[in-house]
Amino acid sequence: MPLGTKSERGQFSVSRHDLVHLQRLEAESIHIFREVVATFEKPVMLYSIGKDSSVMLHLARKAFFPALPPFPFLHIDTAWKFREMIAFRDRMAREMGFQLLVHINQEGLERGINPFIHGSKLYTDVMKTEALKQALDHYGFDAAFGGARRDEEKSRAKERVFSFRTASHHWDPKIQRPELWDLYNTRIAKGESIRVFPLSNWTEYNVWEYILAENIPIVPLYLAKKRPVVERDGLLIMVDDDRLPLRPGETPLLKTVRFRTLGCYPLTAAFESEAETLEDVLVEMRAMHTSERQGRVIDHDQAGSMEKKKQDGYF
Amino acid sequence: MRCLAENTETGKDLLRFLTCGSVDDGKSTLIGRLLWDAKLLCDDQIVAIEADSQRSGSHGQDIDFALLLDGLQAEREQGITIDVAYRFFETQHRKFIVADTPGHEQYTRNMATGASTADLAVILVDARKGILTQTRRHSFIASLMGIRHVILVINKMDLVDYDAAVFYSLRATYLDFAEGLGFETLSCLPVSALKGDNVCAASLSMPWFDGAPLLAQLEAVEVYSSADSLPFRMPVQWVCRPDLDFRGFCGTVSSGHIAVGDTVVVAASGQTSTVRRIVSFDGDRAEAWQGDAVNLVIADEIDISRGDTLAVPHDCPDFADQFSARILWMHADPLLPNRTYLIKIGTTVSGVRINRLDCRINVNTFERTAAECLALNEVGVCDVAVDRAVAFDSYAANRGTGRFILIDRYSNDTVGCGMILHALRRATNVYRHAETVSKSARVTLMHQKPCILWLTGLSGSGKSTLANVLEQHLHGLGCHTMLLDGDNIRHSLNRDLGFTDADRVENIRRVGEVAKLMVEAGLIVLVAFISPFRSERRMVRELMEDGEFLEIFVDTPFDVCCRRDSKGLYAKALNGDIPNFTGVQSPYEVPEFPELRVDGTADVATSTEAILALLRARGIL
């Protein structure tokens, strides 16, 4: 059963009181962006191309207007992103005029690390966590913006807005710095860094409301369309290219699906939906009974998955 | 967002609240139960919690609601909350952000983190255990942070047979205690979080209670911020200069209202100008309110940079370098008066010293007692001296500009937070007298480059011997010198000081200031002090100009010093006759980056030559 039902176009809009709340969230995020730029030597924004990154890009443009965001955008590529994501990324860099850095773990690539043979855990470790650490070390970034929200996952609900990392990118959730009011402690020693989460207090719903209210471009995969998928272990996996090894008996079917989150295509499940517009998406979300990261295979590959990945340096 | 509402009264507003109280009072369980009963959980979360409860839950076959919030592995293993968790939910009437905070005393700083952004505190009490120290501590911190609304939840009523007498007795005790805390609203509620009594629905087991259940109270309580009606304040965060034609001052309006054409004043300089534009991505704005992140273009070219505060001329913040404040200490190493820290206030970060610790406030009785230091989780009233004047208000008058955090200079940890009471005028009335003969004039006449040779090391490491020989050499070379020896100064200038950590800090502060005066007089100053703490050695270094402070670590192993024991002090200390002896009960912090390390077991001539070589290399000889 598709989760969403089609709403009549134009009927849905973000209410006035929700706009006031979004305006507060926007101001808080802008404050965070500016604080980092004013106090760190070499900040970077982690650009994952998803909806949260789209909102972050928009907020960064607002924060420094009429100047451009004074930091580069870093995409950790894994060679397994949806093709539409890569096209969208390159278009955004071109149209918005930001400096795009793309890093891929060459060693992992050469060793042919992929999610099918090596499993999602090793693949994520090598192609995402390791790759991210390599890039941060290579460029010497001392602050990195990430789009994580506290409502996403239980260990993220525990994290500070300014989250300290040791020189080896380790996060110790047991001794986080106290974080009082909006007085962020930006002091670090050489080699250490801070991960900064301007969307900490946003919910998934706020993100969609804001995308609608601000007309922010997003990857089309978030909206329903007929796409080739196979059903595997109860999840709908999109056949984005011919590298997806089909198991015996699997034949791609065309289904009207969309995505709630976007990552590497073999690890990100689609779901059946008729929500073709942002308004439809918001209506559908109101009726949803599952949490956001349910379609992420990597969140479920071990107990306390996200916390362990985060301690090792994953975003 | 172009079409923002002017009328914020309609529709759902946001309430930020926290749950606090002592450990095992059921804070996480209460929030878990609230989300469950209000049907605010997702299907996959329900499946996960059911599975988790079987695996690591503490209620047998029943659902362990705390596992919804205790998201860290260490928390789930130990069944406790370590750090604050934020949950977001929405009912038909209101949006909520709840901070579920830990009850353990050692994690009080995380409770303070949650309290700093909350409008309301839900304080839990275990009906069987009553009002505990931690209940009082959390109530006190909530009050310090300026939280005006409190709901006292007497939890675990199921374990006292839903007895009304238990509830009313605890209620009376708490009301009596909380009288001085200045809460605007305070309601008390008997609850069983585990069974769901009075969480979302009225309890059938407690018909004697006719108040509204928790959720209804959270939906109904009226909180409003007065920050819009306060005078305009904006700490400048960042100066926007994309090209030569544009200069905008970015920041978040911390209180009040600003409109194009308004006059603003820079608190530091008193210079005024008018707001020409309020620039935004969505087009220029006519006005802005508290909480808005803005970019102001000012009509005149006046000096403004990060750390400055913009205000209205008729109602300015205080601008001074000393104030009195309440400080909550959040680090295992105690706060010591006269030690230097960093302070972040608004967008300013500066050196700071706690000049005087007026008193410690007992969290149980609110009694004020004299104190030499503030330990972890203690609250005190302090005189704070910032290295330079800063703009501020009292926390009571203006929360945004009346608060600060303290940061350790070495670890960069956030070690304390403070709420300002009032400015201290003593600093503003003492003016520095400009000297006609300058330091450089004196130095020229001396024909030498003055400096401090700071010899640090354990007692008996050979500092005084080395300093004496070195001074003889320098004197022979025609240098103007002065030797400050630890033992001698302790007999004179510092004879009122003992050997506690607080006194050691003051000991070094004084000798540092004296040495500085001597450098200004043009002398080469030799200082031979144990000076065990990095923080104070660094403080003296920062008093001096670059290159004037040369730290020389006289590195002699502890057992060698013990064996030498020329004054018989180690024998006494090891025997327990001298408390706080460095190297025995009191720590010696080895210099990390001294200008020179000399081997204290080598002969004095070798060490002297090494120091002379350093002085030649630095152009002092």
JSON list of N, CA and C in Angstrom, two decimals, chain A residues 122-146:
[
{"chain": "A", "resi": 122, "resn": "LEU", "atom": "N", "xyz": [31.63, -2.77, 6.66]},
{"chain": "A", "resi": 122, "resn": "LEU", "atom": "CA", "xyz": [33.00, -2.52, 6.18]},
{"chain": "A", "resi": 122, "resn": "LEU", "atom": "C", "xyz": [32.99, -1.46, 5.09]},
{"chain": "A", "resi": 123, "resn": "TYR", "atom": "N", "xyz": [32.00, -1.57, 4.20]},
{"chain": "A", "resi": 123, "resn": "TYR", "atom": "CA", "xyz": [31.90, -0.61, 3.11]},
{"chain": "A", "resi": 123, "resn": "TYR", "atom": "C", "xyz": [31.76, 0.82, 3.64]},
{"chain": "A", "resi": 124, "resn": "THR", "atom": "N", "xyz": [30.87, 1.00, 4.64]},
{"chain": "A", "resi": 124, "resn": "THR", "atom": "CA", "xyz": [30.67, 2.34, 5.22]},
{"chain": "A", "resi": 124, "resn": "THR", "atom": "C", "xyz": [31.95, 2.82, 5.92]},
{"chain": "A", "resi": 125, "resn": "ASP", "atom": "N", "xyz": [32.58, 1.92, 6.66]},
{"chain": "A", "resi": 125, "resn": "ASP", "atom": "CA", "xyz": [33.83, 2.28, 7.34]},
{"chain": "A", "resi": 125, "resn": "ASP", "atom": "C", "xyz": [34.86, 2.81, 6.35]},
{"chain": "A", "resi": 126, "resn": "VAL", "atom": "N", "xyz": [35.06, 2.07, 5.28]},
{"chain": "A", "resi": 126, "resn": "VAL", "atom": "CA", "xyz": [36.14, 2.40, 4.34]},
{"chain": "A", "resi": 126, "resn": "VAL", "atom": "C", "xyz": [35.77, 3.57, 3.44]},
{"chain": "A", "resi": 127, "resn": "MET", "atom": "N", "xyz": [34.59, 3.48, 2.82]},
{"chain": "A", "resi": 127, "resn": "MET", "atom": "CA", "xyz": [34.25, 4.45, 1.77]},
{"chain": "A", "resi": 127, "resn": "MET", "atom": "C", "xyz": [33.65, 5.74, 2.32]},
{"chain": "A", "resi": 128, "resn": "LYS", "atom": "N", "xyz": [33.14, 5.71, 3.55]},
{"chain": "A", "resi": 128, "resn": "LYS", "atom": "CA", "xyz": [32.55, 6.94, 4.09]},
{"chain": "A", "resi": 128, "resn": "LYS", "atom": "C", "xyz": [33.38, 7.47, 5.26]},
{"chain": "A", "resi": 129, "resn": "THR", "atom": "N", "xyz": [33.50, 6.69, 6.35]},
{"chain": "A", "resi": 129, "resn": "THR", "atom": "CA", "xyz": [34.19, 7.20, 7.53]},
{"chain": "A", "resi": 129, "resn": "THR", "atom": "C", "xyz": [35.67, 7.46, 7.24]},
{"chain": "A", "resi": 130, "resn": "GLU", "atom": "N", "xyz": [36.36, 6.46, 6.70]},
{"chain": "A", "resi": 130, "resn": "GLU", "atom": "CA", "xyz": [37.78, 6.63, 6.40]},
{"chain": "A", "resi": 130, "resn": "GLU", "atom": "C", "xyz": [37.99, 7.74, 5.39]},
{"chain": "A", "resi": 131, "resn": "ALA", "atom": "N", "xyz": [37.15, 7.73, 4.36]},
{"chain": "A", "resi": 131, "resn": "ALA", "atom": "CA", "xyz": [37.27, 8.74, 3.31]},
{"chain": "A", "resi": 131, "resn": "ALA", "atom": "C", "xyz": [37.13, 10.14, 3.89]},
{"chain": "A", "resi": 132, "resn": "LEU", "atom": "N", "xyz": [36.15, 10.30, 4.77]},
{"chain": "A", "resi": 132, "resn": "LEU", "atom": "CA", "xyz": [35.93, 11.61, 5.39]},
{"chain": "A", "resi": 132, "resn": "LEU", "atom": "C", "xyz": [37.16, 12.04, 6.19]},
{"chain": "A", "resi": 133, "resn": "LYS", "atom": "N", "xyz": [37.71, 11.12, 6.98]},
{"chain": "A", "resi": 133, "resn": "LYS", "atom": "CA", "xyz": [38.89, 11.45, 7.78]},
{"chain": "A", "resi": 133, "resn": "LYS", "atom": "C", "xyz": [40.08, 11.82, 6.89]},
{"chain": "A", "resi": 134, "resn": "GLN", "atom": "N", "xyz": [40.24, 11.05, 5.81]},
{"chain": "A", "resi": 134, "resn": "GLN", "atom": "CA", "xyz": [41.33, 11.35, 4.86]},
{"chain": "A", "resi": 134, "resn": "GLN", "atom": "C", "xyz": [41.21, 12.78, 4.35]},
{"chain": "A", "resi": 135, "resn": "ALA", "atom": "N", "xyz": [39.98, 13.13, 3.94]},
{"chain": "A", "resi": 135, "resn": "ALA", "atom": "CA", "xyz": [39.78, 14.46, 3.34]},
{"chain": "A", "resi": 135, "resn": "ALA", "atom": "C", "xyz": [40.01, 15.56, 4.37]},
{"chain": "A", "resi": 136, "resn": "LEU", "atom": "N", "xyz": [39.49, 15.36, 5.58]},
{"chain": "A", "resi": 136, "resn": "LEU", "atom": "CA", "xyz": [39.65, 16.38, 6.62]},
{"chain": "A", "resi": 136, "resn": "LEU", "atom": "C", "xyz": [41.13, 16.58, 6.94]},
{"chain": "A", "resi": 137, "resn": "ASP", "atom": "N", "xyz": [41.87, 15.47, 7.04]},
{"chain": "A", "resi": 137, "resn": "ASP", "atom": "CA", "xyz": [43.30, 15.56, 7.31]},
{"chain": "A", "resi": 137, "resn": "ASP", "atom": "C", "xyz": [44.04, 16.22, 6.15]},
{"chain": "A", "resi": 138, "resn": "HIS", "atom": "N", "xyz": [43.68, 15.80, 4.94]},
{"chain": "A", "resi": 138, "resn": "HIS", "atom": "CA", "xyz": [44.38, 16.30, 3.76]},
{"chain": "A", "resi": 138, "resn": "HIS", "atom": "C", "xyz": [44.29, 17.82, 3.65]},
{"chain": "A", "resi": 139, "resn": "TYR", "atom": "N", "xyz": [43.09, 18.35, 3.85]},
{"chain": "A", "resi": 139, "resn": "TYR", "atom": "CA", "xyz": [42.92, 19.79, 3.70]},
{"chain": "A", "resi": 139, "resn": "TYR", "atom": "C", "xyz": [43.20, 20.55, 5.01]},
{"chain": "A", "resi": 140, "resn": "GLY", "atom": "N", "xyz": [43.26, 19.84, 6.14]},
{"chain": "A", "resi": 140, "resn": "GLY", "atom": "CA", "xyz": [43.50, 20.50, 7.42]},
{"chain": "A", "resi": 140, "resn": "GLY", "atom": "C", "xyz": [42.34, 21.34, 7.89]},
{"chain": "A", "resi": 141, "resn": "PHE", "atom": "N", "xyz": [41.09, 20.88, 7.65]},
{"chain": "A", "resi": 141, "resn": "PHE", "atom": "CA", "xyz": [39.93, 21.64, 8.12]},
{"chain": "A", "resi": 141, "resn": "PHE", "atom": "C", "xyz": [39.82, 21.56, 9.64]},
{"chain": "A", "resi": 142, "resn": "ASP", "atom": "N", "xyz": [39.52, 22.70, 10.29]},
{"chain": "A", "resi": 142, "resn": "ASP", "atom": "CA", "xyz": [39.38, 22.67, 11.74]},
{"chain": "A", "resi": 142, "resn": "ASP", "atom": "C", "xyz": [37.93, 22.71, 12.20]},
{"chain": "A", "resi": 143, "resn": "ALA", "atom": "N", "xyz": [37.01, 22.95, 11.29]},
{"chain": "A", "resi": 143, "resn": "ALA", "atom": "CA", "xyz": [35.59, 22.88, 11.63]},
{"chain": "A", "resi": 143, "resn": "ALA", "atom": "C", "xyz": [34.84, 22.35, 10.42]},
{"chain": "A", "resi": 144, "resn": "ALA", "atom": "N", "xyz": [33.92, 21.44, 10.65]},
{"chain": "A", "resi": 144, "resn": "ALA", "atom": "CA", "xyz": [33.17, 20.85, 9.54]},
{"chain": "A", "resi": 144, "resn": "ALA", "atom": "C", "xyz": [31.68, 20.89, 9.85]},
{"chain": "A", "resi": 145, "resn": "PHE", "atom": "N", "xyz": [30.91, 21.58, 9.00]},
{"chain": "A", "resi": 145, "resn": "PHE", "atom": "CA", "xyz": [29.45, 21.62, 9.16]},
{"chain": "A", "resi": 145, "resn": "PHE", "atom": "C", "xyz": [28.85, 20.31, 8.67]},
{"chain": "A", "resi": 146, "resn": "GLY", "atom": "N", "xyz": [27.91, 19.78, 9.44]},
{"chain": "A", "resi": 146, "resn": "GLY", "atom": "CA", "xyz": [27.17, 18.62, 9.00]},
{"chain": "A", "resi": 146, "resn": "GLY", "atom": "C", "xyz": [25.68, 18.87, 9.17]}
]
